[in-house]
Amino acid sequence: MGSYIPSTQKEREEMLNAIGLDNINQLYDGIPSQVLLHRELNIPSGKSEMEVRAEMSAMAAKNTVFPHIFRGAGAYNHYIPSIVKYVSAKEEFVTAYTPYQAEISQGVLQSIFEYQTEMCELTGMDVSNASVYDGATAAAEAVGMCRERKRQVALVSATTNPDVIEVIKTYCHGANATVEIVPEKDGVTDMEALKSMLCETSACFYVQQPNYYGIFEDCEALGEITHASGAKYIMGCNPIALGIMKSPGECGADVATAEGQPLGMSLAFGGPYLGIMACTTAMMRKMPGRIVGETVDADGQRCYVLTLQAREQHIRREKASSNICSNQALCALTATVYLAAMGPDGLKNVASQCISKAHYAAKEIASVKGFELKYGGEFFNEFVTTCPICPDKLMGELEKKGILGGLPFEKDGEKLILWCVTEMNSKADIDMLVNTIKEVAE
Amino acid sequence: MELVFELSKEGRGCDLLPSCDVPETAISEKFARVSAPRLPQLSETDISRHYTKLASRTFGVNKGFYPLGSCTMKYNPRINEEVAGLPGFTGIHPLQPEHTVQGCLEVMAKAEEYLCEITGMDAMTFQPAAGAHGEFTGVMLIKAYHEKRGDIKRTKIIVPDSAHGTNPATAVMAGYKVINVPSDPEGGIDIEKLKAVVDDQVAGLMLTNPNTVGIFDKNILEITRIIKDAGGLCYYDGANLNAVMGNVRPGDMGFDVVHLNLHKTFSTPHGGGGPGSGAVGCKKELEEFLPKPCMGKCGEGYGMCCDRENSIGKVKAFYGNFLVVVKALAYILTLGKEGIPEASKMAVLNANYMMQQLSDTYEAAYKGRCMHEFVLTLEKLHHETGVSALDIAKGLLDEGIHPPTMYFPLIVHEALMVEPTETEGKDTIDNVVAIFKKVYNEAMSNPEAMHEKPVKTVIRRPDEVRAAREPVLRYNFD
C-alpha cells in the first residue's frame, strides 16, 4: 500500500498520547455509531507506485493516439512548444492554492495579470478576468452578465457549438431565464430572423466566430442589429483565429468569450481546458470570476492582488452573480506562456497556416466525387462537406491509416462531415487523407 | 519585477514551426484583424528565466507547510502528474469513436465506482470543473427532481450561517431563495431553528459535515431526517470529506447528492486556482438527472450514451477535467481500502495534536475534539493588543509558512482556520507550533511591529483598497 503519511508509528503514538488517547479510532468517538462505516471499503487494496504506474499505463494503452487528426468541433490539435510544458509543470505553480496571500503569491498573481493583458490584446476588449472553467461555461456566464430585470431572454445562434448551447441552456434554466435559438441560413446566422426575434425583453445575442461549421459570421452587422434593440452582444471566439481575424472589440462586442484550449493545452479527452472571458469597462463589475489588479505595497513597490472582490460569493454570498471562486490558473499560465513563445508573428503564422491548409484540404476533398463543400461562406480551419458514402465506413478506413477523420453528423437527413485542419497537418498528411477518401469513395 | 511585456524586444522570437507547405490563403479584408495584438517578443531564454523567477515568487504545498483551513492542501504526489502526462491520455480527442477511447472510459468508470463506494452514492458525473461547479450541478439535480414530480412550490434552499459563500451563491444560481439557519453554540446546526424554517417549500439543504468550524455534527441523522420528512433533499458539500473518508459516508448520513473536490481530498493539485474537479455523486433516485452523456460499462467494454432524457443537460463541454480524474484515480489506487481511511484518521490526529500543542497560547473557538481542522479565535488578543488575525497571518509569512485561512467562518471573530492535513509529519507540526507561539509572543511584546509584517517577503503588504478603487487590470504599454 502506498501512503503519503510521514509520521512513523512511534510518532503517531506520541501524538495520540499528547491528546490523551491510546487508539487512533477513538478520534471518531464523537461520531454516532450509526453513521460510522463498520467495514472495509469495497475498493482494491493499496498498491506500490510501480504497480500504479503499470495499471494506469495499461489503461492509457487502450486508447488510440491518432498521429493525424482532422477533427476539431471544439477541441483543436495544435503544436505545443516545449517551453510551455516545462513552465506549466513547475512545482510551485502546480501545487499552489488560489493566491490569497499576495506577499507569497506574486508569481501566480503576476502571471494572471500578464494573462489578462494578453487576453485583452487578443480580444480587443478592455478587461479580462483570470479565466473560468472552459469556453462553454464562459459563454454561459457571459449570458448571465447580460441579464437585467426586464431583459431575461438570451438569443443564441443555431450555428454555435452544440455543447455550448447545451451549457447556456443549463445555466439559464437554473436562473429561470429563457434561451431562444436564432435559426441559421446557408451555414450562418439568419440575420432577418435575428432582427425579428430581438425585442425589449432580449438580454443578449451570442454568436460564435468562426461558427461551428468553421464559417466566418458577419459579426459587425450582427453586433449592429443586436445593439439596435438595446441587447448586449457576446462573441465566442477561437483564440488562434484571433491572430488574423477581426477581434470582438473591433466588431463591437460587449463580452468576448473563447475556449482557450488551442493556446497550448493538449486535447486530453476534453479537459482541463480554459474559459476566456473579457468585456468592456462598462460591464466590468458584472463580470464573474477572479480578477487580478496592479497596486503598490507598503514600500511603494509595484505588485499584484486579487481585486474587485466585492462582486464575489465570499463577500456577497446569495447576492453574488455567480458562485465561481476559482479559475483555471495553471491553464491560464499555459496560455500565457504559449502566447509569449509564439509572439505576435508566431500566432499570426499559426493562424495563417491553419487557414491555408484548411483551404488546401477543402479543395482537395471537394475534388472527390460526391464530397462537396456544404456552405459557400469564407472559413477558417474547419469546413463541412457532404459525404456520399457511409461515414462510419470512411472513418474506419481512415483509422487504419492512423487518421482521425472529420466529425460525421447529420442535418435534415443529410450526411455531412465537419473537417478540421491545423498547422499540425502537413501537405503529405492531407494528400494521404484525400487519397484514402478517394480509395473508399470510388 | 518586470512584466513579460517589458522584456519584449522588437524582432525577438522563437523558431517553432516549419514554413507553410501548401499554397497560402489570406483572410479577406472584411474579416481581417485591423490592429495586431501586442504580444511579447521574446527568446526562449527570456521566457524560461522570467517564469522561473515567477515560480520562485510562488508558494506551493510542495514548497512548505500550507495549513489553509477548508482547502486541504495535502502533498501532491509526482506519480499522479506523471500518469496524467501519458500520451495515451493527453493525445486523445474528446470526440474520437468510443472503441478508440476505451482507456479513458475505463478511467472514468473505475473512478466512479470507487468514489461511489467512498461516498455511499450510486452514480457520479465528472463534468463539473470545480467544487462550486459541482455545487451548481448538485442543486440542479435537486431542482430537476422536484420539477419532474411537478412539485413546483419548492423555492427555498436551507444553508447554515457557517457555510462557505459558494453555498448561498449556488442556490441563487439554481433559482432558489436562500434560508439561512443559525449555528448552535457548538458550531452545529441549531435543530430547533432548523425545524422552525422547514416547510413544504423547502427544496433541500446544503451542508458539510464536519462543518466549517471543524466539528462533526452528531445530530446529522436528525437533521437529514427533518429535511426528508418535509419532502426536501440533502446536499453534501464535500469540502471537508478529508476528515472522514473511508470512515463515514455521506450516503449513510442521509445525503442524496454530494460533490467532491478531487483537487483537495484526492490530492490532485490546485494549480494556483485550478483546474480542479468537482465530481458529483448521487443516489439512484437522482441518477436520471445527471449531466449528459452517461458513461459506463457497456457490454464487454465501456461506452457513452446521450439518451438521458431527464438530464439537467450539460454543465461543461465534453466530460469534465479528465486529466484531473486520472490523477485522482492514481491516488485512490495507491492508497486503496487501507490508505483512504488511514489518511483521514491521520488528518484528524494531526489537527487535534496541533490544536492541543497550541492550546496554552492560542484560544480555540470551539473546545473539545476537532476533526481535520480547527478554528482559533484571536478576539482576545485583538482586544488587548490591537493585533488582528491578519497581523498574525502576516507574521507567519515572515517565518516561511503559509498562514491558515483568515476570517472564515464568518461566525467566528478574528478567526484563523488551521488544517494541517495528513501529509505533514510530527516534526513539521512541532516546528510550526513553535513558530505560531513565537509569533504570538512577538504580538504580545511588540504589537506595533506586527502591523508592519511581513518584512522578509518579496513584497510587503499590498494596498488592496487602491487596487479596487483605481482598478489597473492590464498592462497599458505606455
mmCIF file with all atom_site columns, C-alpha atoms in Angstrom, chain A residues 357-440:
data_model
loop_
_atom_site.group_PDB
_atom_site.id
_atom_site.type_symbol
_atom_site.label_atom_id
_atom_site.label_alt_id
_atom_site.label_comp_id
_atom_site.label_asym_id
_atom_site.label_entity_id
_atom_site.label_seq_id
_atom_site.pdbx_PDB_ins_code
_atom_site.Cartn_x
_atom_site.Cartn_y
_atom_site.Cartn_z
_atom_site.occupancy
_atom_site.B_iso_or_equiv
_atom_site.pdbx_formal_charge
_atom_site.auth_seq_id
_atom_site.auth_comp_id
_atom_site.auth_asym_id
_atom_site.auth_atom_id
_atom_site.pdbx_PDB_model_num
ATOM 1  C CA . LYS A 1 357 ? -4.063  24.214 -45.022 1.00 0.00 ? 357 LYS A CA 1
ATOM 2  C CA . ALA A 1 358 ? -7.796  24.069 -44.413 1.00 0.00 ? 358 ALA A CA 1
ATOM 3  C CA . HIS A 1 359 ? -8.408  25.658 -47.800 1.00 0.00 ? 359 HIS A CA 1
ATOM 4  C CA . TYR A 1 360 ? -5.976  23.312 -49.497 1.00 0.00 ? 360 TYR A CA 1
ATOM 5  C CA . ALA A 1 361 ? -7.636  20.311 -47.835 1.00 0.00 ? 361 ALA A CA 1
ATOM 6  C CA . ALA A 1 362 ? -11.135 21.589 -48.655 1.00 0.00 ? 362 ALA A CA 1
ATOM 7  C CA . LYS A 1 363 ? -10.242 21.989 -52.303 1.00 0.00 ? 363 LYS A CA 1
ATOM 8  C CA . GLU A 1 364 ? -8.700  18.525 -52.474 1.00 0.00 ? 364 GLU A CA 1
ATOM 9  C CA . ILE A 1 365 ? -11.530 16.783 -50.608 1.00 0.00 ? 365 ILE A CA 1
ATOM 10 C CA . ALA A 1 366 ? -14.105 18.567 -52.750 1.00 0.00 ? 366 ALA A CA 1
ATOM 11 C CA . SER A 1 367 ? -12.366 17.172 -55.805 1.00 0.00 ? 367 SER A CA 1
ATOM 12 C CA . VAL A 1 368 ? -13.540 13.699 -54.796 1.00 0.00 ? 368 VAL A CA 1
ATOM 13 C CA . LYS A 1 369 ? -16.871 12.842 -56.390 1.00 0.00 ? 369 LYS A CA 1
ATOM 14 C CA . GLY A 1 370 ? -19.798 13.372 -54.044 1.00 0.00 ? 370 GLY A CA 1
ATOM 15 C CA . PHE A 1 371 ? -17.766 15.308 -51.438 1.00 0.00 ? 371 PHE A CA 1
ATOM 16 C CA . GLU A 1 372 ? -18.849 18.891 -51.878 1.00 0.00 ? 372 GLU A CA 1
ATOM 17 C CA . LEU A 1 373 ? -18.384 21.895 -49.681 1.00 0.00 ? 373 LEU A CA 1
ATOM 18 C CA . LYS A 1 374 ? -21.747 22.285 -47.986 1.00 0.00 ? 374 LYS A CA 1
ATOM 19 C CA . TYR A 1 375 ? -21.564 26.037 -47.485 1.00 0.00 ? 375 TYR A CA 1
ATOM 20 C CA . GLY A 1 376 ? -20.260 28.888 -49.566 1.00 0.00 ? 376 GLY A CA 1
ATOM 21 C CA . GLY A 1 377 ? -19.042 31.195 -46.795 1.00 0.00 ? 377 GLY A CA 1
ATOM 22 C CA . GLU A 1 378 ? -15.425 32.070 -46.036 1.00 0.00 ? 378 GLU A CA 1
ATOM 23 C CA . PHE A 1 379 ? -13.971 29.713 -43.424 1.00 0.00 ? 379 PHE A CA 1
ATOM 24 C CA . PHE A 1 380 ? -11.020 29.434 -41.041 1.00 0.00 ? 380 PHE A CA 1
ATOM 25 C CA . ASN A 1 381 ? -9.719  25.962 -40.106 1.00 0.00 ? 381 ASN A CA 1
ATOM 26 C CA . GLU A 1 382 ? -12.954 23.978 -40.273 1.00 0.00 ? 382 GLU A CA 1
ATOM 27 C CA . PHE A 1 383 ? -15.381 23.292 -43.096 1.00 0.00 ? 383 PHE A CA 1
ATOM 28 C CA . VAL A 1 384 ? -18.305 20.993 -43.847 1.00 0.00 ? 384 VAL A CA 1
ATOM 29 C CA . THR A 1 385 ? -18.551 18.620 -46.779 1.00 0.00 ? 385 THR A CA 1
ATOM 30 C CA . THR A 1 386 ? -21.237 16.254 -47.894 1.00 0.00 ? 386 THR A CA 1
ATOM 31 C CA . CYS A 1 387 ? -20.491 12.554 -47.596 1.00 0.00 ? 387 CYS A CA 1
ATOM 32 C CA . PRO A 1 388 ? -21.883 10.313 -50.295 1.00 0.00 ? 388 PRO A CA 1
ATOM 33 C CA . ILE A 1 389 ? -20.827 7.099  -48.556 1.00 0.00 ? 389 ILE A CA 1
ATOM 34 C CA . CYS A 1 390 ? -21.366 5.601  -45.127 1.00 0.00 ? 390 CYS A CA 1
ATOM 35 C CA . PRO A 1 391 ? -19.360 7.886  -42.799 1.00 0.00 ? 391 PRO A CA 1
ATOM 36 C CA . ASP A 1 392 ? -18.577 5.032  -40.402 1.00 0.00 ? 392 ASP A CA 1
ATOM 37 C CA . LYS A 1 393 ? -17.039 3.035  -43.219 1.00 0.00 ? 393 LYS A CA 1
ATOM 38 C CA . LEU A 1 394 ? -14.961 6.026  -44.278 1.00 0.00 ? 394 LEU A CA 1
ATOM 39 C CA . MET A 1 395 ? -13.821 6.700  -40.724 1.00 0.00 ? 395 MET A CA 1
ATOM 40 C CA . GLY A 1 396 ? -12.913 3.035  -40.280 1.00 0.00 ? 396 GLY A CA 1
ATOM 41 C CA . GLU A 1 397 ? -10.702 3.063  -43.370 1.00 0.00 ? 397 GLU A CA 1
ATOM 42 C CA . LEU A 1 398 ? -9.058  6.318  -42.281 1.00 0.00 ? 398 LEU A CA 1
ATOM 43 C CA . GLU A 1 399 ? -8.431  4.875  -38.837 1.00 0.00 ? 399 GLU A CA 1
ATOM 44 C CA . LYS A 1 400 ? -6.444  2.030  -40.405 1.00 0.00 ? 400 LYS A CA 1
ATOM 45 C CA . LYS A 1 401 ? -4.023  4.673  -41.682 1.00 0.00 ? 401 LYS A CA 1
ATOM 46 C CA . GLY A 1 402 ? -3.786  6.413  -38.340 1.00 0.00 ? 402 GLY A CA 1
ATOM 47 C CA . ILE A 1 403 ? -6.106  9.198  -39.399 1.00 0.00 ? 403 ILE A CA 1
ATOM 48 C CA . LEU A 1 404 ? -8.866  10.608 -37.219 1.00 0.00 ? 404 LEU A CA 1
ATOM 49 C CA . GLY A 1 405 ? -11.231 11.901 -39.890 1.00 0.00 ? 405 GLY A CA 1
ATOM 50 C CA . GLY A 1 406 ? -13.651 14.790 -39.574 1.00 0.00 ? 406 GLY A CA 1
ATOM 51 C CA . LEU A 1 407 ? -16.702 14.595 -37.330 1.00 0.00 ? 407 LEU A CA 1
ATOM 52 C CA . PRO A 1 408 ? -19.661 12.952 -39.064 1.00 0.00 ? 408 PRO A CA 1
ATOM 53 C CA . PHE A 1 409 ? -23.052 14.497 -38.324 1.00 0.00 ? 409 PHE A CA 1
ATOM 54 C CA . GLU A 1 410 ? -26.492 14.569 -39.832 1.00 0.00 ? 410 GLU A CA 1
ATOM 55 C CA . LYS A 1 411 ? -28.576 17.583 -40.675 1.00 0.00 ? 411 LYS A CA 1
ATOM 56 C CA . ASP A 1 412 ? -32.047 17.453 -42.168 1.00 0.00 ? 412 ASP A CA 1
ATOM 57 C CA . GLY A 1 413 ? -31.357 13.847 -43.098 1.00 0.00 ? 413 GLY A CA 1
ATOM 58 C CA . GLU A 1 414 ? -28.190 14.718 -44.987 1.00 0.00 ? 414 GLU A CA 1
ATOM 59 C CA . LYS A 1 415 ? -24.888 13.038 -44.109 1.00 0.00 ? 415 LYS A CA 1
ATOM 60 C CA . LEU A 1 416 ? -22.181 15.642 -43.522 1.00 0.00 ? 416 LEU A CA 1
ATOM 61 C CA . ILE A 1 417 ? -18.638 15.781 -42.185 1.00 0.00 ? 417 ILE A CA 1
ATOM 62 C CA . LEU A 1 418 ? -17.076 18.641 -40.220 1.00 0.00 ? 418 LEU A CA 1
ATOM 63 C CA . TRP A 1 419 ? -13.354 18.656 -41.049 1.00 0.00 ? 419 TRP A CA 1
ATOM 64 C CA . CYS A 1 420 ? -10.610 20.488 -39.190 1.00 0.00 ? 420 CYS A CA 1
ATOM 65 C CA . VAL A 1 421 ? -7.094  21.204 -40.422 1.00 0.00 ? 421 VAL A CA 1
ATOM 66 C CA . THR A 1 422 ? -4.353  22.905 -38.443 1.00 0.00 ? 422 THR A CA 1
ATOM 67 C CA . GLU A 1 423 ? -0.639  23.641 -38.713 1.00 0.00 ? 423 GLU A CA 1
ATOM 68 C CA . MET A 1 424 ? -0.090  20.064 -37.447 1.00 0.00 ? 424 MET A CA 1
ATOM 69 C CA . ASN A 1 425 ? -1.311  18.586 -40.728 1.00 0.00 ? 425 ASN A CA 1
ATOM 70 C CA . SER A 1 426 ? 1.414   18.588 -43.369 1.00 0.00 ? 426 SER A CA 1
ATOM 71 C CA . LYS A 1 427 ? 0.661   18.604 -47.085 1.00 0.00 ? 427 LYS A CA 1
ATOM 72 C CA . ALA A 1 428 ? 1.672   14.934 -47.146 1.00 0.00 ? 428 ALA A CA 1
ATOM 73 C CA . ASP A 1 429 ? -0.887  14.199 -44.381 1.00 0.00 ? 429 ASP A CA 1
ATOM 74 C CA . ILE A 1 430 ? -3.602  15.990 -46.272 1.00 0.00 ? 430 ILE A CA 1
ATOM 75 C CA . ASP A 1 431 ? -2.747  14.186 -49.507 1.00 0.00 ? 431 ASP A CA 1
ATOM 76 C CA . MET A 1 432 ? -2.826  10.844 -47.685 1.00 0.00 ? 432 MET A CA 1
ATOM 77 C CA . LEU A 1 433 ? -6.235  11.755 -46.268 1.00 0.00 ? 433 LEU A CA 1
ATOM 78 C CA . VAL A 1 434 ? -7.599  12.702 -49.657 1.00 0.00 ? 434 VAL A CA 1
ATOM 79 C CA . ASN A 1 435 ? -6.174  9.608  -51.355 1.00 0.00 ? 435 ASN A CA 1
ATOM 80 C CA . THR A 1 436 ? -7.772  7.395  -48.730 1.00 0.00 ? 436 THR A CA 1
ATOM 81 C CA . ILE A 1 437 ? -11.113 9.143  -49.196 1.00 0.00 ? 437 ILE A CA 1
ATOM 82 C CA . LYS A 1 438 ? -10.779 8.550  -52.929 1.00 0.00 ? 438 LYS A CA 1
ATOM 83 C CA . GLU A 1 439 ? -9.992  4.866  -52.435 1.00 0.00 ? 439 GLU A CA 1
ATOM 84 C CA . VAL A 1 440 ? -13.038 4.381  -50.231 1.00 0.00 ? 440 VAL A CA 1
#
